[in-house]
Coordinates of C-alpha atoms and ligand atoms in Angstrom, one line a residue:
M1 CA 68.2 84.9 39.7
G2 CA 71.0 87.5 39.9
K3 CA 74.6 86.5 40.1
S4 CA 74.9 87.4 43.8
Q5 CA 72.0 85.1 44.5
E6 CA 73.5 82.3 42.4
I7 CA 76.8 82.6 44.3
F8 CA 75.0 82.7 47.6
R9 CA 73.0 79.5 46.8
E10 CA 76.3 77.8 45.8
G11 CA 78.0 79.1 49.0
E12 CA 75.2 77.6 51.1
K13 CA 76.2 74.2 50.0
Y14 CA 79.8 74.5 51.3
I15 CA 79.8 77.2 54.0
P16 CA 77.4 77.3 57.0
G17 CA 74.6 79.7 55.9
G18 CA 76.8 80.6 52.9
V19 CA 78.7 83.2 54.9
N20 CA 81.8 83.4 57.1
S21 CA 80.2 85.7 59.7
P22 CA 76.5 85.4 60.4
V23 CA 75.3 89.0 59.9
R24 CA 76.4 88.8 56.3
A25 CA 73.6 86.4 55.5
F26 CA 71.0 89.3 55.7
Q27 CA 68.7 86.9 57.6
S28 CA 67.5 89.5 60.1
I29 CA 66.1 91.7 57.3
G30 CA 64.6 88.7 55.5
S31 CA 66.7 89.1 52.4
T32 CA 69.8 87.7 50.7
P33 CA 73.1 89.5 50.5
P34 CA 74.7 91.2 47.5
F35 CA 78.2 89.7 46.9
I36 CA 80.7 92.5 46.7
K37 CA 83.1 92.6 43.8
K38 CA 85.0 95.8 44.6
G39 CA 85.0 99.0 46.5
D40 CA 86.5 102.5 45.9
K41 CA 86.2 105.4 48.3
A42 CA 82.7 105.3 49.7
V43 CA 81.2 103.1 46.9
L44 CA 80.8 99.4 46.6
W45 CA 79.9 97.3 43.5
D46 CA 78.3 93.9 43.6
E47 CA 78.6 91.0 41.3
D48 CA 75.4 92.1 39.4
G49 CA 76.9 95.5 38.6
N50 CA 74.8 97.4 41.2
S51 CA 76.6 100.2 43.0
Y52 CA 76.0 101.3 46.6
I53 CA 77.0 104.2 48.9
D54 CA 78.6 102.2 51.7
F55 CA 77.6 102.9 55.3
V56 CA 79.0 99.7 56.7
C57 CA 82.6 100.4 55.8
S58 CA 83.6 96.8 56.6
W59 CA 82.0 97.4 60.0
G60 CA 84.4 100.3 60.7
P61 CA 87.9 99.7 59.3
M62 CA 87.5 101.8 56.2
I63 CA 87.5 105.2 57.8
L64 CA 89.5 106.6 54.8
G65 CA 87.2 104.8 52.3
H66 CA 88.0 101.8 50.2
N67 CA 91.2 101.5 48.1
H68 CA 93.0 104.5 49.6
P69 CA 96.1 105.0 47.4
K70 CA 98.6 105.3 50.3
V71 CA 97.3 102.2 52.1
Y72 CA 97.2 100.3 48.8
E73 CA 100.7 101.3 47.9
S74 CA 102.0 100.4 51.4
V75 CA 100.4 96.9 51.2
V76 CA 101.7 96.2 47.7
N77 CA 105.2 97.2 48.6
A78 CA 105.2 95.0 51.7
A79 CA 103.8 92.1 49.7
K80 CA 106.7 92.3 47.3
N81 CA 109.1 91.5 50.2
G82 CA 107.2 88.4 51.2
L83 CA 103.9 87.7 53.0
S84 CA 105.1 86.3 56.4
F85 CA 108.3 85.2 58.1
G86 CA 107.2 84.2 61.6
A87 CA 110.0 86.5 62.7
S88 CA 110.1 90.1 63.8
T89 CA 110.0 93.0 61.3
E90 CA 110.7 96.7 61.8
V91 CA 107.2 97.8 60.9
E92 CA 105.9 96.0 64.1
V93 CA 108.0 98.3 66.2
E94 CA 107.0 101.4 64.2
M95 CA 103.3 100.3 64.6
A96 CA 103.6 99.9 68.4
K97 CA 105.3 103.3 68.7
L98 CA 102.6 104.9 66.7
I99 CA 99.8 103.3 68.7
V100 CA 101.5 104.4 72.0
S101 CA 101.8 107.9 70.6
M102 CA 98.2 108.1 69.7
V103 CA 96.2 106.3 72.4
P104 CA 96.6 108.2 75.7
S105 CA 96.5 105.3 78.2
V106 CA 98.6 102.8 76.2
E107 CA 102.3 102.4 77.2
M108 CA 102.9 99.0 75.6
V109 CA 101.0 97.1 73.0
R110 CA 100.8 93.5 71.6
M111 CA 99.4 92.9 68.1
V112 CA 97.0 90.0 67.5
N113 CA 94.8 89.0 64.5
S114 CA 91.2 90.0 65.5
G115 CA 89.2 92.0 68.0
T116 CA 88.0 88.7 69.5
E117 CA 91.6 87.7 70.3
A118 CA 92.4 91.2 71.6
V119 CA 89.7 91.2 74.2
M120 CA 90.3 87.5 75.1
S121 CA 94.0 88.3 75.7
A122 CA 93.4 91.5 77.6
I123 CA 91.1 89.7 80.0
R124 CA 93.8 87.0 80.5
A125 CA 96.4 89.7 81.2
A126 CA 94.0 91.4 83.7
R127 CA 93.4 88.1 85.5
G128 CA 97.1 87.3 85.6
Y129 CA 97.8 90.8 86.9
T130 CA 95.2 90.8 89.6
K131 CA 95.3 87.1 90.4
R132 CA 91.4 87.2 90.4
D133 CA 89.0 85.3 88.1
K134 CA 85.7 87.2 87.8
I135 CA 84.9 89.9 85.2
I136 CA 82.0 92.2 84.7
K137 CA 80.6 92.8 81.2
F138 CA 77.5 94.8 80.1
D139 CA 74.4 93.4 78.4
G140 CA 74.4 94.2 74.7
C141 CA 78.1 95.0 74.5
Y142 CA 79.9 92.6 72.1
H143 CA 83.5 91.7 72.7
G144 CA 84.1 89.0 70.1
H145 CA 83.1 85.4 70.3
S146 CA 85.4 83.9 72.9
D147 CA 83.6 81.5 75.2
G148 CA 83.8 83.6 78.4
L149 CA 82.2 86.6 76.7
L150 CA 79.2 84.9 75.1
V151 CA 77.1 85.4 78.1
A152 CA 73.4 86.2 78.2
A153 CA 72.0 89.2 80.1
G154 CA 71.4 88.4 83.8
S155 CA 69.4 90.1 86.5
G156 CA 71.0 92.2 89.2
V157 CA 71.0 89.5 91.8
M158 CA 72.6 86.9 89.6
T159 CA 76.2 86.1 90.4
A160 CA 77.0 83.8 87.5
G161 CA 76.7 84.4 83.8
V162 CA 74.7 82.0 81.6
P163 CA 76.0 80.9 78.1
D164 CA 74.5 82.9 75.2
S165 CA 75.5 80.3 72.6
A166 CA 75.3 76.5 72.4
G167 CA 78.8 75.0 72.8
V168 CA 79.8 77.3 75.6
P169 CA 80.1 75.5 78.9
G170 CA 78.5 77.0 82.0
S171 CA 81.8 76.4 83.8
V172 CA 83.4 79.0 81.5
T173 CA 80.8 81.7 81.8
R174 CA 80.5 81.3 85.6
D175 CA 83.1 83.9 86.1
T176 CA 81.4 86.5 83.9
L177 CA 79.0 88.8 85.8
T178 CA 76.7 91.0 83.8
A179 CA 75.2 94.4 84.3
P180 CA 72.9 96.6 82.2
Y181 CA 74.8 99.3 80.2
N182 CA 74.7 102.7 81.8
H183 CA 73.5 101.3 85.2
L184 CA 76.3 102.2 87.5
E185 CA 74.4 101.1 90.6
E186 CA 74.4 97.5 89.5
V187 CA 78.1 97.5 89.0
K188 CA 78.4 99.0 92.4
D189 CA 76.3 96.2 93.8
H190 CA 78.6 93.6 92.2
M191 CA 81.6 95.3 93.6
K192 CA 80.2 95.6 97.1
R193 CA 79.3 91.9 97.0
R194 CA 82.5 90.5 95.5
G195 CA 84.9 93.3 94.7
E196 CA 87.8 91.3 95.9
E197 CA 87.2 88.6 93.2
I198 CA 86.8 90.9 90.3
A199 CA 89.7 91.1 87.9
A200 CA 88.3 93.4 85.3
V201 CA 85.4 95.5 84.1
V202 CA 85.2 95.4 80.3
V203 CA 83.1 97.9 78.4
E204 CA 82.5 99.5 75.0
P205 CA 83.0 103.2 75.9
V206 CA 80.3 103.8 73.2
A207 CA 78.3 100.7 72.6
G208 CA 78.2 99.8 68.9
N209 CA 76.9 96.3 68.9
M210 CA 73.3 96.8 70.1
G211 CA 73.0 99.7 67.7
V212 CA 74.8 102.8 68.9
V213 CA 74.2 103.6 72.6
L214 CA 76.0 106.4 74.2
P215 CA 77.4 106.3 77.7
K216 CA 75.4 108.6 80.1
P217 CA 77.5 111.4 81.6
G218 CA 79.3 110.0 84.6
F219 CA 79.0 106.3 83.5
L220 CA 82.6 105.9 82.3
E221 CA 83.9 108.1 85.1
G222 CA 82.0 106.0 87.6
L223 CA 83.5 102.8 86.3
R224 CA 86.9 104.3 86.5
K225 CA 86.3 105.2 90.2
L226 CA 84.9 101.8 91.1
C227 CA 87.8 100.0 89.5
D228 CA 90.2 102.2 91.4
A229 CA 88.3 101.5 94.7
Y230 CA 88.4 97.7 94.2
D231 CA 91.8 97.4 92.4
A232 CA 90.1 96.0 89.3
V233 CA 91.4 96.5 85.8
L234 CA 89.2 98.8 83.6
I235 CA 89.2 97.6 80.0
F236 CA 87.9 99.8 77.2
D237 CA 87.0 97.7 74.2
E238 CA 87.8 100.3 71.6
V239 CA 87.6 97.9 68.6
I240 CA 85.0 100.3 67.1
T241 CA 85.7 103.6 68.8
G242 CA 89.5 103.4 68.6
F243 CA 90.9 105.9 66.0
R244 CA 87.3 106.8 65.1
L245 CA 85.9 109.2 67.7
A246 CA 89.3 110.9 67.9
P247 CA 92.9 110.0 67.1
G248 CA 93.1 108.5 70.6
G249 CA 89.6 106.9 70.5
A250 CA 86.9 107.2 73.1
Q251 CA 89.3 107.6 76.0
E252 CA 90.6 110.8 74.4
Y253 CA 87.0 111.9 73.4
F254 CA 85.6 111.4 77.0
H255 CA 88.9 112.1 79.0
V256 CA 88.5 108.8 80.9
L257 CA 91.6 106.6 80.9
P258 CA 91.3 102.8 81.1
D259 CA 94.0 100.5 82.3
L260 CA 93.9 98.3 79.2
T261 CA 92.5 99.0 75.7
T262 CA 91.5 96.6 73.0
M263 CA 91.7 97.6 69.4
G264 CA 90.8 96.2 66.0
K265 CA 88.9 97.2 62.9
I266 CA 90.5 100.6 61.9
I267 CA 93.9 99.5 63.2
G268 CA 94.1 97.0 60.3
A269 CA 92.6 99.2 57.6
G270 CA 90.7 96.2 56.4
M271 CA 93.3 93.5 57.1
P272 CA 92.7 91.0 60.0
V273 CA 94.4 92.9 62.9
G274 CA 93.7 93.4 66.5
A275 CA 95.8 94.7 69.4
Y276 CA 95.6 95.1 73.2
G277 CA 97.7 97.5 75.2
G278 CA 97.8 99.6 78.3
K279 CA 99.7 100.2 81.5
R280 CA 103.3 98.9 81.4
E281 CA 103.0 97.0 84.6
I282 CA 100.1 95.0 83.3
M283 CA 101.5 94.4 79.8
E284 CA 104.8 93.2 81.4
M285 CA 102.8 90.3 82.7
V286 CA 102.5 89.0 79.1
A287 CA 104.9 86.3 77.8
P288 CA 107.9 86.2 77.3
L289 CA 108.3 88.8 80.0
G290 CA 105.7 87.5 82.4
P291 CA 103.6 84.4 83.2
V292 CA 100.5 85.2 81.1
Y293 CA 100.8 83.2 77.9
Q294 CA 99.6 84.7 74.6
A295 CA 101.0 84.1 71.1
G296 CA 100.2 84.1 67.4
T297 CA 101.8 82.6 64.3
L298 CA 100.7 85.5 62.1
S299 CA 100.5 88.2 64.7
G300 CA 102.2 91.4 63.5
N301 CA 102.1 90.1 60.0
P302 CA 104.1 92.5 57.8
V303 CA 101.4 93.0 55.1
A304 CA 98.7 93.6 57.7
M305 CA 101.0 96.0 59.6
A306 CA 101.8 97.8 56.3
A307 CA 98.0 98.5 55.8
G308 CA 97.3 99.5 59.4
F309 CA 100.4 101.6 59.8
A310 CA 99.7 103.6 56.6
Q311 CA 96.1 104.3 57.7
L312 CA 97.1 105.3 61.2
C313 CA 99.9 107.5 59.9
I314 CA 97.4 109.5 57.8
L315 CA 95.0 109.8 60.8
K316 CA 97.8 110.9 63.1
E317 CA 99.1 113.5 60.6
H318 CA 95.6 114.9 60.1
P319 CA 93.8 115.5 63.4
E320 CA 91.7 118.0 61.5
Y321 CA 90.1 115.1 59.6
Y322 CA 88.3 114.2 62.8
Q323 CA 86.7 117.6 63.2
K324 CA 85.6 117.4 59.6
L325 CA 84.3 113.9 59.8
N326 CA 82.5 114.4 63.2
E327 CA 80.9 117.7 62.0
T328 CA 79.7 116.2 58.7
S329 CA 78.4 113.2 60.5
D330 CA 76.6 115.3 63.1
A331 CA 74.8 117.3 60.4
F332 CA 73.9 114.1 58.6
F333 CA 72.4 112.3 61.6
Q334 CA 70.6 115.5 62.6
E335 CA 69.0 115.5 59.2
I336 CA 68.0 111.9 59.6
E337 CA 66.4 112.8 62.9
K338 CA 64.4 115.5 61.2
I339 CA 63.3 113.1 58.4
T340 CA 62.1 110.5 60.9
A341 CA 60.3 113.1 63.0
Q342 CA 58.6 114.6 60.0
S343 CA 57.5 111.2 58.7
G344 CA 55.6 110.5 62.0
K345 CA 57.4 107.2 62.4
V346 CA 58.5 106.6 66.0
C347 CA 62.2 106.4 65.9
Q348 CA 65.2 107.3 68.0
V349 CA 68.4 108.4 66.3
N350 CA 71.4 107.8 68.5
H351 CA 74.7 109.2 67.2
I352 CA 78.2 110.3 68.2
G353 CA 80.9 111.3 65.8
S354 CA 80.8 109.2 62.7
L355 CA 78.7 106.4 64.3
G356 CA 74.9 106.3 64.4
S357 CA 71.8 104.2 64.4
I358 CA 68.1 104.6 63.8
F359 CA 66.1 102.6 66.4
F360 CA 62.5 101.9 65.4
T361 CA 61.1 102.6 68.9
G362 CA 59.6 105.4 70.9
E363 CA 61.8 104.6 73.9
E364 CA 64.9 106.5 74.6
V365 CA 67.7 103.9 74.0
F366 CA 70.4 103.9 76.7
D367 CA 70.6 100.1 77.4
Y368 CA 70.0 96.8 75.8
A369 CA 66.5 96.3 77.2
R370 CA 65.5 99.6 75.5
A371 CA 67.3 98.7 72.3
K372 CA 65.3 95.5 72.2
T373 CA 62.0 97.4 72.2
A374 CA 62.8 98.3 68.5
D375 CA 60.4 97.0 65.8
T376 CA 62.8 94.9 63.9
Q377 CA 60.2 94.3 61.1
A378 CA 60.0 98.0 60.5
F379 CA 63.8 98.2 60.5
A380 CA 63.9 95.3 58.0
R381 CA 61.6 97.2 55.6
Y382 CA 63.7 100.3 55.9
A383 CA 67.0 98.4 55.4
R384 CA 65.6 96.6 52.3
Y385 CA 64.4 99.8 50.9
M386 CA 67.7 101.6 51.3
I387 CA 69.8 98.7 50.0
S388 CA 67.5 98.2 47.0
H389 CA 68.0 101.9 46.2
G390 CA 71.8 101.7 46.4
I391 CA 72.4 102.7 50.0
Y392 CA 74.3 99.9 51.8
V393 CA 73.2 100.1 55.4
A394 CA 73.9 97.4 58.0
P395 CA 71.4 94.5 57.6
S396 CA 70.5 94.5 61.3
Q397 CA 68.7 96.8 63.7
F398 CA 71.5 96.2 66.2
E399 CA 74.5 97.3 64.2
A400 CA 75.9 100.8 63.7
M401 CA 76.0 103.0 60.6
F402 CA 79.5 104.1 59.8
L403 CA 80.6 107.3 57.9
S404 CA 84.0 107.7 56.4
L405 CA 86.2 110.5 55.2
A406 CA 85.5 109.4 51.7
H407 CA 81.8 110.1 51.7
T408 CA 81.1 113.2 49.6
K409 CA 78.4 115.9 50.3
E410 CA 76.6 114.7 47.1
Q411 CA 76.6 111.1 48.4
L412 CA 75.3 112.1 51.8
D413 CA 72.6 114.4 50.2
R414 CA 71.5 111.6 47.9
T415 CA 71.3 109.2 50.9
L416 CA 69.1 111.8 52.8
C417 CA 67.0 112.3 49.8
L418 CA 66.3 108.6 49.5
A419 CA 65.7 108.3 53.3
R420 CA 63.2 111.1 53.0
E421 CA 61.3 109.4 50.2
G422 CA 61.4 106.1 52.1
F423 CA 60.3 107.4 55.4
S424 CA 57.5 109.4 53.9
S425 CA 56.2 106.6 51.7
G426 CA 56.5 104.1 54.5
F427 CA 58.9 101.9 52.5
Ligands
PLP501 C1 84.0 93.8 66.1 C2 84.2 93.8 67.6 C3 84.9 92.9 68.3 C4 85.4 91.6 67.6 O1 86.3 91.8 66.6 P1 86.5 90.7 65.5 O2 87.7 91.3 64.7 O3 85.3 90.6 64.8 O4 86.9 89.5 66.2 C5 85.1 93.1 69.6 N1 84.7 94.1 70.2 C6 84.0 95.1 69.6 C7 83.6 96.3 70.4 C8 83.7 95.0 68.3 O5 82.9 95.9 67.7

């Protein structure tokens, strides 16, 4: 038994499933996880001394790669002054200013500690602002694990959401309506039926939690129009796309502006950080200015802010990085597409910018129903093959592959070479 496996077995005695977030258990690929000891640039090392080219990048935050010297230095310097005061620090104001300068629709922003908290709070602000209760979310979009968002996919005629997790009361999900991703008609139906009750439509502008699913042309624009027509708040959950597709996220990339934006992952550079922001008149509803209560003992923590601020500064100063990253990633995923096609395996490669996924299905994947046609056993064989050959891909068919600015041409070529061997040998 390797050291990772030993630690995992020990962990299982004290932590549910041995992990602090379920996907890390590697259950869906029928395997056990390597325990990571350290990371540098695009490489991870596990407790057994194996190294991996990292395509998870902490699920997105490490867009500059691991252990970036400027981020590291900023964190160490902040830590020297103390870890937390529960009082305001200057870096919080600098951070807010920086976010407002980068994200087109954001005029004011509040820091929180996770993406979950960001979306939960944005929805509360939207409800407080509109004085309405219902929200619309899309099947297969993930917005963190707050009660009201753990809702199973419904059918078009359903007017109330059904809990997707034990422990979530039906009374909480009753106000969450669902629609399939990319199906504007169903949103229109909801709006026609009960537009006056709908506080917000929340959407991942590029879905990244059912694998990568792109919005069809007109989908985001259509949501914008519907929200305008019914005075509902449009919330873009940019926890993955924010600062990734462009300095200003998906809203800059697609030129569609939401009313509220939720952020996480890249904004903390690997520290536990989230944020929500948007139109001034909505954000002014939040306490202490307004009646919508939201707080956090460690929100805006100076060490976390130091990490995120350093990373965002670098990204803002170098808009050309995005062109480079997106071009490199395009070429990479196009090559993956060729490899899968030549192997005769039925696969769909969805990608945009530095996000992509390989669906093991013959169906074009534009919603959750299509994503679920994927052969997860075939995916599991592929993922186990890649990981055992030193390529750390997400251990689930329904997660994205993330590229970073630290991935070198040699590392990407090596990955393609292994993928070619794997796909042609059938893993
Ligand atoms: C990861 C994620 C969240 C939840 O963020 P946590 O920091 O894990 O709570 C919310 N929305 C989207 C789109 C995400 O990808």
